[in-house]
Amino acid sequence: MGNIIPFFGLLLFVSASSVSTSYDGPIYDSTAYTECKREPEEPLYRGGILSTHVPQFSSHKPSVEESHGYIMPSLVLHNLTHGTIYCFSIWVRVVNGSSGLIKATLQTENVVYDCIGTVLAKLGCWSFLKGGFVLDSSSKLSILFFQKADGSDIKIALASPSLQPFTKQQWRVNQQYIINTKRKRAVTIHVSDSNGGRLPGAAITVEQVSKDFPFGSAIAKTILGNLPYQNWFVKRFNAVVFENELKWYATEPDQGKVDYTIPDQMMQFLRENKLIARGHNIFWEDPKYTPFWVHNLTGPQLQSAVSSRIQSLMGKYKEEFIHWDVSNEMLHFNFYERRLGPDATLHFFETAHTFDPLATLFMNDFNVVETCCDVNSTVDSYISRLKELRKNGIFMDGIGLEGHFTIPNPPLIRAILDKLATLGIPIWLTEVDVSKTLDKYTQASYLEDVLREGFSHPSVNGIMLWTAFHPQGCYQMCLTDNGFRNLPAGDVVDKLLQEWKTCSVKGVTDQHGSFSFFGFLGEYRISVQYGNKTANSTFSLSQGQETRHFTVTL
């Protein structure tokens, strides 16, 4: 039951401004299950606020507009409050009818939250639904009901419901604990003389020179020759993805006329500034973004064209990219599989691995973490497709979540990441932005929510923003104006980059000749002075539970 992280030593890590002298709030439970079980597990948080009384289940009939002539199983919730972060989970079993996607919907007096969690439930065994919600206004009486996503009639059983509230401060404390235990590590520096004798009172200065966690953004060809943009970018980010310049329609707009001039120039910028890069993408399953001339190819001609595409692209940039999005948005589109057969995607991954065996190959799609309303890309749909690829021996080792948000739902984001984390492979937020339908200050606020969720989840290995600069306006969200002065979203990014970096640390060794601190993972430069002697050195701080010991000899 539950991988609940203990809060022992919490106050060693969390500043006094974050919490009071002790934390007695709820501890977030990251437990998730993807397998169907013979019996349901016990409820998370012992049921949370549902533990004090027997949950009141009812049969709920939807409004006339929703009704399909049947009654849905539902859970009655009382006195929910505005702004509270509610984590919800329940076990679901299909009693009769076919297996299918079950959606949880919350209806208050004034608002219907269409989806607060989903699960792909099966006949005869129990499946785990995990999600959550944040209310726009308080509700005295709410109905949480469950229905098949396609609206068809189905009979389901429910068990082990749990509803755990967190205040925003409690949620932040839980995030900070994970950051302090997963993104940071304790370091003890020992200073000795040449005979091994410890030196108390030695002055130490430690500076972080690079970060271990990849945090970056998309760039476009607009960065070429644009020194202000380049300087602004390099000052902040350590990772890059090309917005459109590697896509097939950009490198081969006409059949047989392959041109890598622009990506070559962009790649040179990366090399000069020691930036890591994701390869995006080899193929895009959306017909709208497939080269027009490819639409006219069939059978052997199309097979020859896709083979040439992989060979050309990956042969040229072998070992230049840490990742490849092999077949982009394959949960939503299937251009190549409809023309080349159901195994087309398998062959893409297989061939890509052959050309660049060191690159991590990713599934990459939208609406996996942004919402649970999209039936094509629920968390269980993603997991099912990924397992299918891996079962066929494909080197599928990366989970790419685009992250194009309108209104983020933090507990749902966290629940989806928990479920994906059960697969034990790297998770990246690959294209994060917030809709331009919102004002710039709301964009920035929501962006901060998303970035904090990503950075504080232990299974997220990197974050990429989808904020390539264009003078006429970015895709959805710009970080700067045309003079590279920060917009509100840019200020949020700068604030978090500063918060997630070890600032210059200064101190003196104790009576044992030692000095300790907690630092974010990455590379460090250290300077030690004792009397008229000085020493300079560097060390790496990688993930680990134990204190990292480092000795400097004068």
CSV table of C-alpha atoms in Angstrom, one decimal, residues 94-508:
chain,number,residue,atom,x,y,z
A,94,VAL,CA,-17.1,-3.1,-14.9
A,95,VAL,CA,-19.9,-5.4,-13.8
A,96,ASN,CA,-21.5,-6.0,-17.1
A,97,GLY,CA,-21.1,-4.7,-20.6
A,98,SER,CA,-17.8,-4.2,-22.3
A,99,SER,CA,-14.6,-2.8,-20.9
A,100,GLY,CA,-14.1,0.9,-21.5
A,101,LEU,CA,-12.9,4.3,-20.5
A,102,ILE,CA,-14.6,5.5,-17.4
A,103,LYS,CA,-14.7,9.2,-16.7
A,104,ALA,CA,-15.3,11.0,-13.4
A,105,THR,CA,-17.2,14.2,-13.6
A,106,LEU,CA,-17.9,16.7,-10.8
A,107,GLN,CA,-21.1,18.7,-10.8
A,108,THR,CA,-21.6,21.5,-8.3
A,109,GLU,CA,-24.5,23.9,-7.9
A,110,ASN,CA,-23.1,26.2,-10.6
A,111,VAL,CA,-20.4,24.4,-12.6
A,112,VAL,CA,-19.8,21.0,-14.2
A,113,TYR,CA,-16.1,19.9,-14.3
A,114,ASP,CA,-16.3,17.6,-17.2
A,115,CYS,CA,-13.4,15.4,-16.3
A,116,ILE,CA,-11.4,15.1,-13.1
A,117,GLY,CA,-10.0,11.7,-13.8
A,118,THR,CA,-10.3,8.6,-16.0
A,119,VAL,CA,-9.5,4.9,-16.0
A,120,LEU,CA,-9.6,2.2,-18.6
A,121,ALA,CA,-11.7,-0.2,-16.6
A,122,LYS,CA,-12.1,-3.9,-17.5
A,123,LEU,CA,-14.8,-6.5,-16.9
A,124,GLY,CA,-14.3,-8.5,-13.8
A,125,CYS,CA,-11.3,-6.9,-12.2
A,126,TRP,CA,-10.6,-3.6,-10.4
A,127,SER,CA,-8.8,-0.6,-12.0
A,128,PHE,CA,-7.4,2.5,-10.3
A,129,LEU,CA,-8.7,5.9,-11.1
A,130,LYS,CA,-6.6,8.8,-9.8
A,131,GLY,CA,-7.3,12.5,-10.4
A,132,GLY,CA,-8.3,15.7,-8.7
A,133,PHE,CA,-9.8,19.1,-9.0
A,134,VAL,CA,-9.7,22.7,-7.7
A,135,LEU,CA,-13.0,24.5,-7.5
A,136,ASP,CA,-13.6,28.0,-8.8
A,137,SER,CA,-16.1,28.6,-6.0
A,138,SER,CA,-17.2,26.8,-2.9
A,139,SER,CA,-19.9,24.2,-3.1
A,140,LYS,CA,-22.2,23.0,-0.3
A,141,LEU,CA,-23.4,19.9,-2.3
A,142,SER,CA,-21.6,18.3,-5.2
A,143,ILE,CA,-22.1,15.1,-7.1
A,144,LEU,CA,-19.1,13.2,-8.4
A,145,PHE,CA,-20.5,10.8,-11.0
A,146,PHE,CA,-18.9,8.1,-13.2
A,147,GLN,CA,-19.9,7.2,-16.8
A,148,LYS,CA,-18.4,5.6,-19.9
A,149,ALA,CA,-16.6,8.3,-21.9
A,150,ASP,CA,-18.5,7.5,-25.1
A,151,GLY,CA,-21.8,7.9,-23.3
A,152,SER,CA,-23.0,4.3,-23.6
A,153,ASP,CA,-24.7,2.5,-20.8
A,154,ILE,CA,-22.5,0.4,-18.5
A,155,LYS,CA,-22.8,-1.0,-15.0
A,156,ILE,CA,-19.8,-0.4,-12.8
A,157,ALA,CA,-18.9,-1.1,-9.1
A,158,LEU,CA,-16.9,1.4,-7.0
A,159,ALA,CA,-14.7,0.8,-4.0
A,160,SER,CA,-12.1,2.5,-1.7
A,161,PRO,CA,-12.9,6.1,-2.6
A,162,SER,CA,-10.6,8.8,-1.2
A,163,LEU,CA,-10.7,12.6,-1.2
A,164,GLN,CA,-7.8,14.4,0.4
A,165,PRO,CA,-7.8,18.2,0.5
A,166,PHE,CA,-4.6,20.3,0.5
A,167,THR,CA,-4.4,24.0,1.1
A,168,LYS,CA,-2.1,25.8,-1.4
A,169,GLN,CA,0.5,26.2,1.3
A,170,GLN,CA,0.4,22.5,2.1
A,171,TRP,CA,0.7,21.6,-1.6
A,172,ARG,CA,3.7,23.9,-1.9
A,173,VAL,CA,5.3,22.3,1.2
A,174,ASN,CA,4.9,18.9,-0.3
A,175,GLN,CA,6.4,20.1,-3.6
A,176,GLN,CA,9.3,21.7,-1.8
A,177,TYR,CA,10.1,18.5,0.1
A,178,ILE,CA,10.4,16.5,-3.1
A,179,ILE,CA,12.6,19.3,-4.6
A,180,ASN,CA,14.9,19.2,-1.6
A,181,THR,CA,15.2,15.5,-1.5
A,182,LYS,CA,15.3,14.7,-5.3
A,183,ARG,CA,16.8,17.8,-6.9
A,184,LYS,CA,19.3,18.6,-4.1
A,185,ARG,CA,21.9,16.7,-2.1
A,186,ALA,CA,23.9,17.2,1.1
A,187,VAL,CA,27.6,18.0,0.6
A,188,THR,CA,30.4,18.0,3.1
A,189,ILE,CA,33.7,19.6,2.2
A,190,HIS,CA,36.8,18.6,4.1
A,191,VAL,CA,39.9,20.8,4.1
A,192,SER,CA,43.2,19.2,4.9
A,193,ASP,CA,46.9,20.0,4.8
A,194,SER,CA,49.3,17.9,2.8
A,195,ASN,CA,49.8,15.5,5.7
A,196,GLY,CA,46.1,14.9,6.0
A,197,GLY,CA,45.6,17.1,9.0
A,198,ARG,CA,42.2,18.8,9.1
A,199,LEU,CA,42.2,22.6,8.9
A,200,PRO,CA,39.5,24.5,10.9
A,201,GLY,CA,38.7,28.1,10.0
A,202,ALA,CA,39.5,27.7,6.3
A,203,ALA,CA,37.4,30.1,4.2
A,204,ILE,CA,35.3,28.4,1.5
A,205,THR,CA,33.4,29.8,-1.5
A,206,VAL,CA,31.2,27.4,-3.6
A,207,GLU,CA,29.5,28.4,-6.8
A,208,GLN,CA,27.2,26.3,-9.0
A,209,VAL,CA,28.4,26.6,-12.6
A,210,SER,CA,25.9,24.3,-14.3
A,211,LYS,CA,22.6,22.5,-13.5
A,212,ASP,CA,22.0,18.8,-13.8
A,213,PHE,CA,18.3,19.2,-14.6
A,214,PRO,CA,17.6,20.0,-18.3
A,215,PHE,CA,15.4,23.1,-18.5
A,216,GLY,CA,15.1,24.7,-21.9
A,217,SER,CA,13.0,26.0,-24.7
A,218,ALA,CA,12.2,25.7,-28.4
A,219,ILE,CA,14.2,27.9,-30.7
A,220,ALA,CA,13.5,28.9,-34.3
A,221,LYS,CA,15.7,30.2,-37.0
A,222,THR,CA,15.1,33.7,-35.7
A,223,ILE,CA,18.0,33.0,-33.3
A,224,LEU,CA,20.5,32.9,-36.1
A,225,GLY,CA,22.5,36.1,-36.3
A,226,ASN,CA,20.5,37.6,-33.5
A,227,LEU,CA,23.0,38.2,-30.7
A,228,PRO,CA,20.6,39.8,-28.2
A,229,TYR,CA,18.4,36.7,-28.5
A,230,GLN,CA,21.3,34.4,-28.3
A,231,ASN,CA,22.7,36.1,-25.2
A,232,TRP,CA,19.3,36.1,-23.5
A,233,PHE,CA,18.7,32.4,-24.2
A,234,VAL,CA,22.2,31.1,-23.2
A,235,LYS,CA,22.0,33.0,-19.9
A,236,ARG,CA,19.0,31.0,-18.9
A,237,PHE,CA,18.7,27.6,-20.6
A,238,ASN,CA,20.8,24.5,-20.9
A,239,ALA,CA,18.6,22.6,-23.3
A,240,VAL,CA,17.0,23.2,-26.7
A,241,VAL,CA,14.5,21.8,-29.2
A,242,PHE,CA,14.1,23.1,-32.7
A,243,GLU,CA,10.5,24.4,-33.2
A,244,ASN,CA,9.9,23.4,-36.9
A,245,GLU,CA,13.3,23.4,-38.6
A,246,LEU,CA,13.9,19.6,-38.4
A,247,LYS,CA,10.5,18.5,-39.5
A,248,TRP,CA,10.2,16.7,-42.8
A,249,TYR,CA,8.2,19.5,-44.5
A,250,ALA,CA,11.0,21.9,-43.6
A,251,THR,CA,14.0,19.8,-44.6
A,252,GLU,CA,12.5,18.3,-47.8
A,253,PRO,CA,9.7,20.6,-49.0
A,254,ASP,CA,10.1,19.0,-52.5
A,255,GLN,CA,10.8,15.4,-53.1
A,256,GLY,CA,14.5,14.7,-53.4
A,257,LYS,CA,15.6,18.2,-52.5
A,258,VAL,CA,16.9,17.8,-48.9
A,259,ASP,CA,18.3,20.9,-47.3
A,260,TYR,CA,19.8,21.0,-43.8
A,261,THR,CA,21.3,24.5,-44.1
A,262,ILE,CA,19.1,26.1,-41.4
A,263,PRO,CA,19.3,23.3,-38.9
A,264,ASP,CA,23.0,23.0,-39.5
A,265,GLN,CA,23.4,26.7,-38.5
A,266,MET,CA,21.2,26.2,-35.5
A,267,MET,CA,23.2,23.1,-34.5
A,268,GLN,CA,26.4,25.1,-34.6
A,269,PHE,CA,24.9,27.6,-32.1
A,270,LEU,CA,24.2,24.7,-29.8
A,271,ARG,CA,27.7,23.3,-30.1
A,272,GLU,CA,29.3,26.7,-29.4
A,273,ASN,CA,27.2,27.1,-26.2
A,274,LYS,CA,27.3,23.5,-25.0
A,275,LEU,CA,23.5,23.1,-25.1
A,276,ILE,CA,21.9,19.6,-25.2
A,277,ALA,CA,19.1,19.1,-27.8
A,278,ARG,CA,16.0,17.0,-28.4
A,279,GLY,CA,15.4,15.8,-31.9
A,280,HIS,CA,11.9,16.9,-33.0
A,281,ASN,CA,10.7,15.1,-35.0
A,282,ILE,CA,11.3,12.3,-37.5
A,283,PHE,CA,7.7,11.8,-38.5
A,284,TRP,CA,4.5,13.6,-37.7
A,285,GLU,CA,1.4,11.5,-37.9
A,286,ASP,CA,-0.9,14.5,-38.5
A,287,PRO,CA,-1.6,14.7,-42.3
A,288,LYS,CA,-1.7,18.5,-42.1
A,289,TYR,CA,2.0,18.6,-41.3
A,290,THR,CA,3.1,15.9,-43.6
A,291,PRO,CA,4.9,17.1,-46.8
A,292,PHE,CA,2.3,17.6,-49.5
A,293,TRP,CA,4.2,15.4,-52.0
A,294,VAL,CA,4.2,12.5,-49.5
A,295,HIS,CA,0.4,12.4,-49.7
A,296,ASN,CA,0.7,11.3,-53.3
A,297,LEU,CA,2.9,8.3,-52.5
A,298,THR,CA,1.6,4.8,-51.9
A,299,GLY,CA,3.0,1.4,-51.2
A,300,PRO,CA,6.7,0.9,-52.1
A,301,GLN,CA,7.1,4.5,-53.1
A,302,LEU,CA,6.0,5.7,-49.6
A,303,GLN,CA,8.1,3.0,-47.9
A,304,SER,CA,11.2,4.2,-49.9
A,305,ALA,CA,10.5,7.8,-49.0
A,306,VAL,CA,10.2,7.1,-45.2
A,307,SER,CA,13.3,5.0,-45.3
A,308,SER,CA,15.2,7.7,-47.0
A,309,ARG,CA,13.9,10.3,-44.5
A,310,ILE,CA,15.2,8.3,-41.5
A,311,GLN,CA,18.5,7.5,-43.1
A,312,SER,CA,19.1,11.1,-44.2
A,313,LEU,CA,18.1,12.8,-41.0
A,314,MET,CA,19.6,10.4,-38.5
A,315,GLY,CA,22.7,9.6,-40.5
A,316,LYS,CA,23.5,13.3,-40.6
A,317,TYR,CA,22.8,14.1,-36.9
A,318,LYS,CA,23.9,10.8,-35.3
A,319,GLU,CA,24.7,11.3,-31.6
A,320,GLU,CA,23.9,15.0,-31.8
A,321,PHE,CA,20.5,14.7,-30.2
A,322,ILE,CA,19.8,13.1,-26.8
A,323,HIS,CA,16.2,12.3,-27.8
A,324,TRP,CA,14.2,11.7,-30.9
A,325,ASP,CA,10.4,12.1,-31.1
A,326,VAL,CA,10.0,9.3,-33.6
A,327,SER,CA,6.4,9.4,-34.6
A,328,ASN,CA,4.8,12.5,-33.3
A,329,GLU,CA,1.3,12.6,-31.9
A,330,MET,CA,0.6,8.9,-32.8
A,331,LEU,CA,-2.3,8.8,-30.3
A,332,HIS,CA,-4.3,11.3,-32.3
A,333,PHE,CA,-3.2,10.5,-35.9
A,334,ASN,CA,-2.1,7.5,-37.9
A,335,PHE,CA,-1.2,8.8,-41.4
A,336,TYR,CA,1.6,6.3,-41.9
A,337,GLU,CA,-0.1,3.3,-40.4
A,338,ARG,CA,-3.1,3.7,-42.6
A,339,ARG,CA,-0.9,3.7,-45.7
A,340,LEU,CA,1.9,1.3,-44.7
A,341,GLY,CA,0.1,-1.1,-42.3
A,342,PRO,CA,-0.3,-1.4,-38.5
A,343,ASP,CA,3.4,-2.2,-38.0
A,344,ALA,CA,4.7,1.0,-39.6
A,345,THR,CA,5.3,2.8,-36.3
A,346,LEU,CA,7.2,-0.3,-35.0
A,347,HIS,CA,9.5,-0.1,-37.9
A,348,PHE,CA,10.1,3.6,-37.4
A,349,PHE,CA,11.3,3.0,-33.9
A,350,GLU,CA,13.3,0.0,-34.8
A,351,THR,CA,15.1,1.8,-37.6
A,352,ALA,CA,15.7,4.9,-35.6
A,353,HIS,CA,17.3,2.9,-32.8
A,354,THR,CA,19.6,1.2,-35.4
A,355,PHE,CA,20.8,4.5,-36.7
A,356,ASP,CA,21.3,6.1,-33.3
A,357,PRO,CA,21.4,3.5,-30.5
A,358,LEU,CA,22.5,6.1,-27.9
A,359,ALA,CA,19.5,8.4,-28.4
A,360,THR,CA,16.4,7.9,-26.2
A,361,LEU,CA,13.3,7.4,-28.4
A,362,PHE,CA,10.1,9.1,-27.3
A,363,MET,CA,6.4,8.9,-27.8
A,364,ASN,CA,5.3,12.5,-27.8
A,365,ASP,CA,1.7,13.7,-27.6
A,366,PHE,CA,-0.7,16.4,-26.4
A,367,ASN,CA,-3.6,16.3,-24.0
A,368,VAL,CA,-2.1,13.5,-21.9
A,369,VAL,CA,-1.3,15.7,-18.9
A,370,GLU,CA,-3.2,18.9,-19.9
A,371,THR,CA,-6.7,17.4,-19.5
A,372,CYS,CA,-8.5,14.0,-19.2
A,373,CYS,CA,-11.3,15.0,-21.6
A,374,ASP,CA,-9.5,13.9,-24.7
A,375,VAL,CA,-10.4,10.2,-25.1
A,376,ASN,CA,-7.6,9.7,-27.6
A,377,SER,CA,-4.9,10.5,-25.1
A,378,THR,CA,-5.9,9.6,-21.6
A,379,VAL,CA,-3.1,8.4,-19.4
A,380,ASP,CA,-4.2,4.8,-19.8
A,381,SER,CA,-4.3,5.2,-23.6
A,382,TYR,CA,-0.8,6.4,-23.5
A,383,ILE,CA,0.4,3.6,-21.3
A,384,SER,CA,-1.4,1.0,-23.4
A,385,ARG,CA,0.2,2.2,-26.6
A,386,LEU,CA,3.6,2.4,-25.0
A,387,LYS,CA,3.4,-1.1,-23.6
A,388,GLU,CA,2.3,-2.3,-27.0
A,389,LEU,CA,5.5,-0.9,-28.6
A,390,ARG,CA,7.7,-2.3,-25.9
A,391,LYS,CA,6.1,-5.7,-26.1
A,392,ASN,CA,7.1,-5.8,-29.7
A,393,GLY,CA,10.8,-5.3,-28.7
A,394,ILE,CA,10.9,-1.6,-29.6
A,395,PHE,CA,13.5,0.6,-27.8
A,396,MET,CA,10.8,2.9,-26.5
A,397,ASP,CA,12.4,4.6,-23.5
A,398,GLY,CA,10.9,8.1,-23.1
A,399,ILE,CA,7.5,9.6,-22.3
A,400,GLY,CA,7.0,12.9,-24.0
A,401,LEU,CA,4.1,15.1,-22.7
A,402,GLU,CA,3.7,18.2,-24.7
A,403,GLY,CA,1.9,20.3,-22.1
A,404,HIS,CA,-0.1,22.9,-24.1
A,405,PHE,CA,-2.3,24.2,-21.3
A,406,THR,CA,-5.3,26.5,-20.9
A,407,ILE,CA,-6.3,26.1,-17.3
A,408,PRO,CA,-4.0,23.7,-15.5
A,409,ASN,CA,-5.4,21.3,-12.9
A,410,PRO,CA,-2.5,20.6,-10.5
A,411,PRO,CA,-3.8,17.5,-8.7
A,412,LEU,CA,-4.8,15.9,-12.1
A,413,ILE,CA,-1.3,16.7,-13.5
A,414,ARG,CA,0.3,15.1,-10.4
A,415,ALA,CA,-2.0,12.0,-10.6
A,416,ILE,CA,-1.2,11.5,-14.3
A,417,LEU,CA,2.5,11.8,-13.7
A,418,ASP,CA,2.2,9.3,-10.8
A,419,LYS,CA,0.5,6.7,-13.1
A,420,LEU,CA,3.1,7.2,-15.9
A,421,ALA,CA,5.9,6.9,-13.3
A,422,THR,CA,4.9,3.3,-12.7
A,423,LEU,CA,6.5,2.5,-16.0
A,424,GLY,CA,9.9,3.4,-14.7
A,425,ILE,CA,11.1,5.3,-17.7
A,426,PRO,CA,12.1,9.0,-18.2
A,427,ILE,CA,9.2,11.5,-18.4
A,428,TRP,CA,9.8,14.9,-20.0
A,429,LEU,CA,7.4,17.9,-20.4
A,430,THR,CA,8.4,18.6,-24.0
A,431,GLU,CA,6.4,21.6,-25.2
A,432,VAL,CA,5.1,23.6,-22.3
A,433,ASP,CA,3.1,26.8,-22.8
A,434,VAL,CA,-0.2,28.4,-21.8
A,435,SER,CA,-2.9,29.5,-24.2
A,436,LYS,CA,-2.7,33.0,-25.7
A,437,THR,CA,-6.5,33.3,-25.1
A,438,LEU,CA,-5.5,34.3,-21.6
A,439,ASP,CA,-4.0,37.6,-20.5
A,440,LYS,CA,-0.2,37.7,-20.0
A,441,TYR,CA,-0.4,37.8,-16.2
A,442,THR,CA,-2.8,34.8,-16.0
A,443,GLN,CA,-0.5,33.0,-18.5
A,444,ALA,CA,2.4,33.6,-16.2
A,445,SER,CA,0.6,32.4,-13.1
A,446,TYR,CA,-0.6,29.2,-14.8
A,447,LEU,CA,2.9,28.6,-16.2
A,448,GLU,CA,4.4,28.8,-12.7
A,449,ASP,CA,1.8,26.2,-11.6
A,450,VAL,CA,2.8,23.8,-14.4
A,451,LEU,CA,6.5,24.2,-14.0
A,452,ARG,CA,6.4,23.7,-10.2
A,453,GLU,CA,4.4,20.5,-10.8
A,454,GLY,CA,7.0,19.2,-13.3
A,455,PHE,CA,10.1,20.1,-11.3
A,456,SER,CA,8.7,18.7,-8.1
A,457,HIS,CA,7.7,15.3,-9.5
A,458,PRO,CA,10.6,12.9,-9.0
A,459,SER,CA,10.0,11.1,-12.3
A,460,VAL,CA,10.2,14.1,-14.5
A,461,ASN,CA,13.7,14.3,-16.0
A,462,GLY,CA,13.5,17.5,-18.0
A,463,ILE,CA,11.2,20.4,-19.0
A,464,MET,CA,11.1,22.2,-22.4
A,465,LEU,CA,9.1,25.4,-23.0
A,466,TRP,CA,7.4,25.9,-26.4
A,467,THR,CA,8.3,29.6,-26.5
A,468,ALA,CA,10.5,30.1,-29.6
A,469,PHE,CA,10.8,33.8,-30.3
A,470,HIS,CA,9.1,35.3,-33.4
A,471,PRO,CA,8.9,39.1,-33.9
A,472,GLN,CA,5.3,38.7,-35.1
A,473,GLY,CA,4.3,36.7,-32.1
A,474,CYS,CA,5.1,33.3,-30.6
A,475,TYR,CA,3.1,30.1,-31.1
A,476,GLN,CA,1.1,30.6,-27.9
A,477,MET,CA,3.3,32.3,-25.3
A,478,CYS,CA,6.3,34.6,-25.5
A,479,LEU,CA,8.8,35.1,-22.7
A,480,THR,CA,10.0,38.5,-24.0
A,481,ASP,CA,9.0,41.4,-26.1
A,482,ASN,CA,10.9,42.2,-29.3
A,483,GLY,CA,13.5,44.0,-27.4
A,484,PHE,CA,14.1,40.9,-25.2
A,485,ARG,CA,12.7,42.6,-22.2
A,486,ASN,CA,10.8,40.0,-20.1
A,487,LEU,CA,7.1,39.6,-20.2
A,488,PRO,CA,5.3,38.2,-17.1
A,489,ALA,CA,6.0,34.7,-18.3
A,490,GLY,CA,9.6,35.4,-18.7
A,491,ASP,CA,9.8,36.8,-15.1
A,492,VAL,CA,8.3,33.6,-13.8
A,493,VAL,CA,10.9,31.6,-15.7
A,494,ASP,CA,13.7,33.8,-14.3
A,495,LYS,CA,12.3,33.5,-10.8
A,496,LEU,CA,12.2,29.7,-10.9
A,497,LEU,CA,15.6,29.4,-12.5
A,498,GLN,CA,17.0,31.4,-9.6
A,499,GLU,CA,15.0,29.5,-7.0
A,500,TRP,CA,16.2,26.2,-8.4
A,501,LYS,CA,19.9,27.1,-8.4
A,502,THR,CA,22.4,27.0,-5.6
A,503,CYS,CA,23.4,30.6,-5.0
A,504,SER,CA,27.0,31.4,-4.0
A,505,VAL,CA,27.7,29.6,-0.7
A,506,LYS,CA,30.3,31.0,1.7
A,507,GLY,CA,31.5,29.8,5.1
A,508,VAL,CA,34.4,28.5,7.1
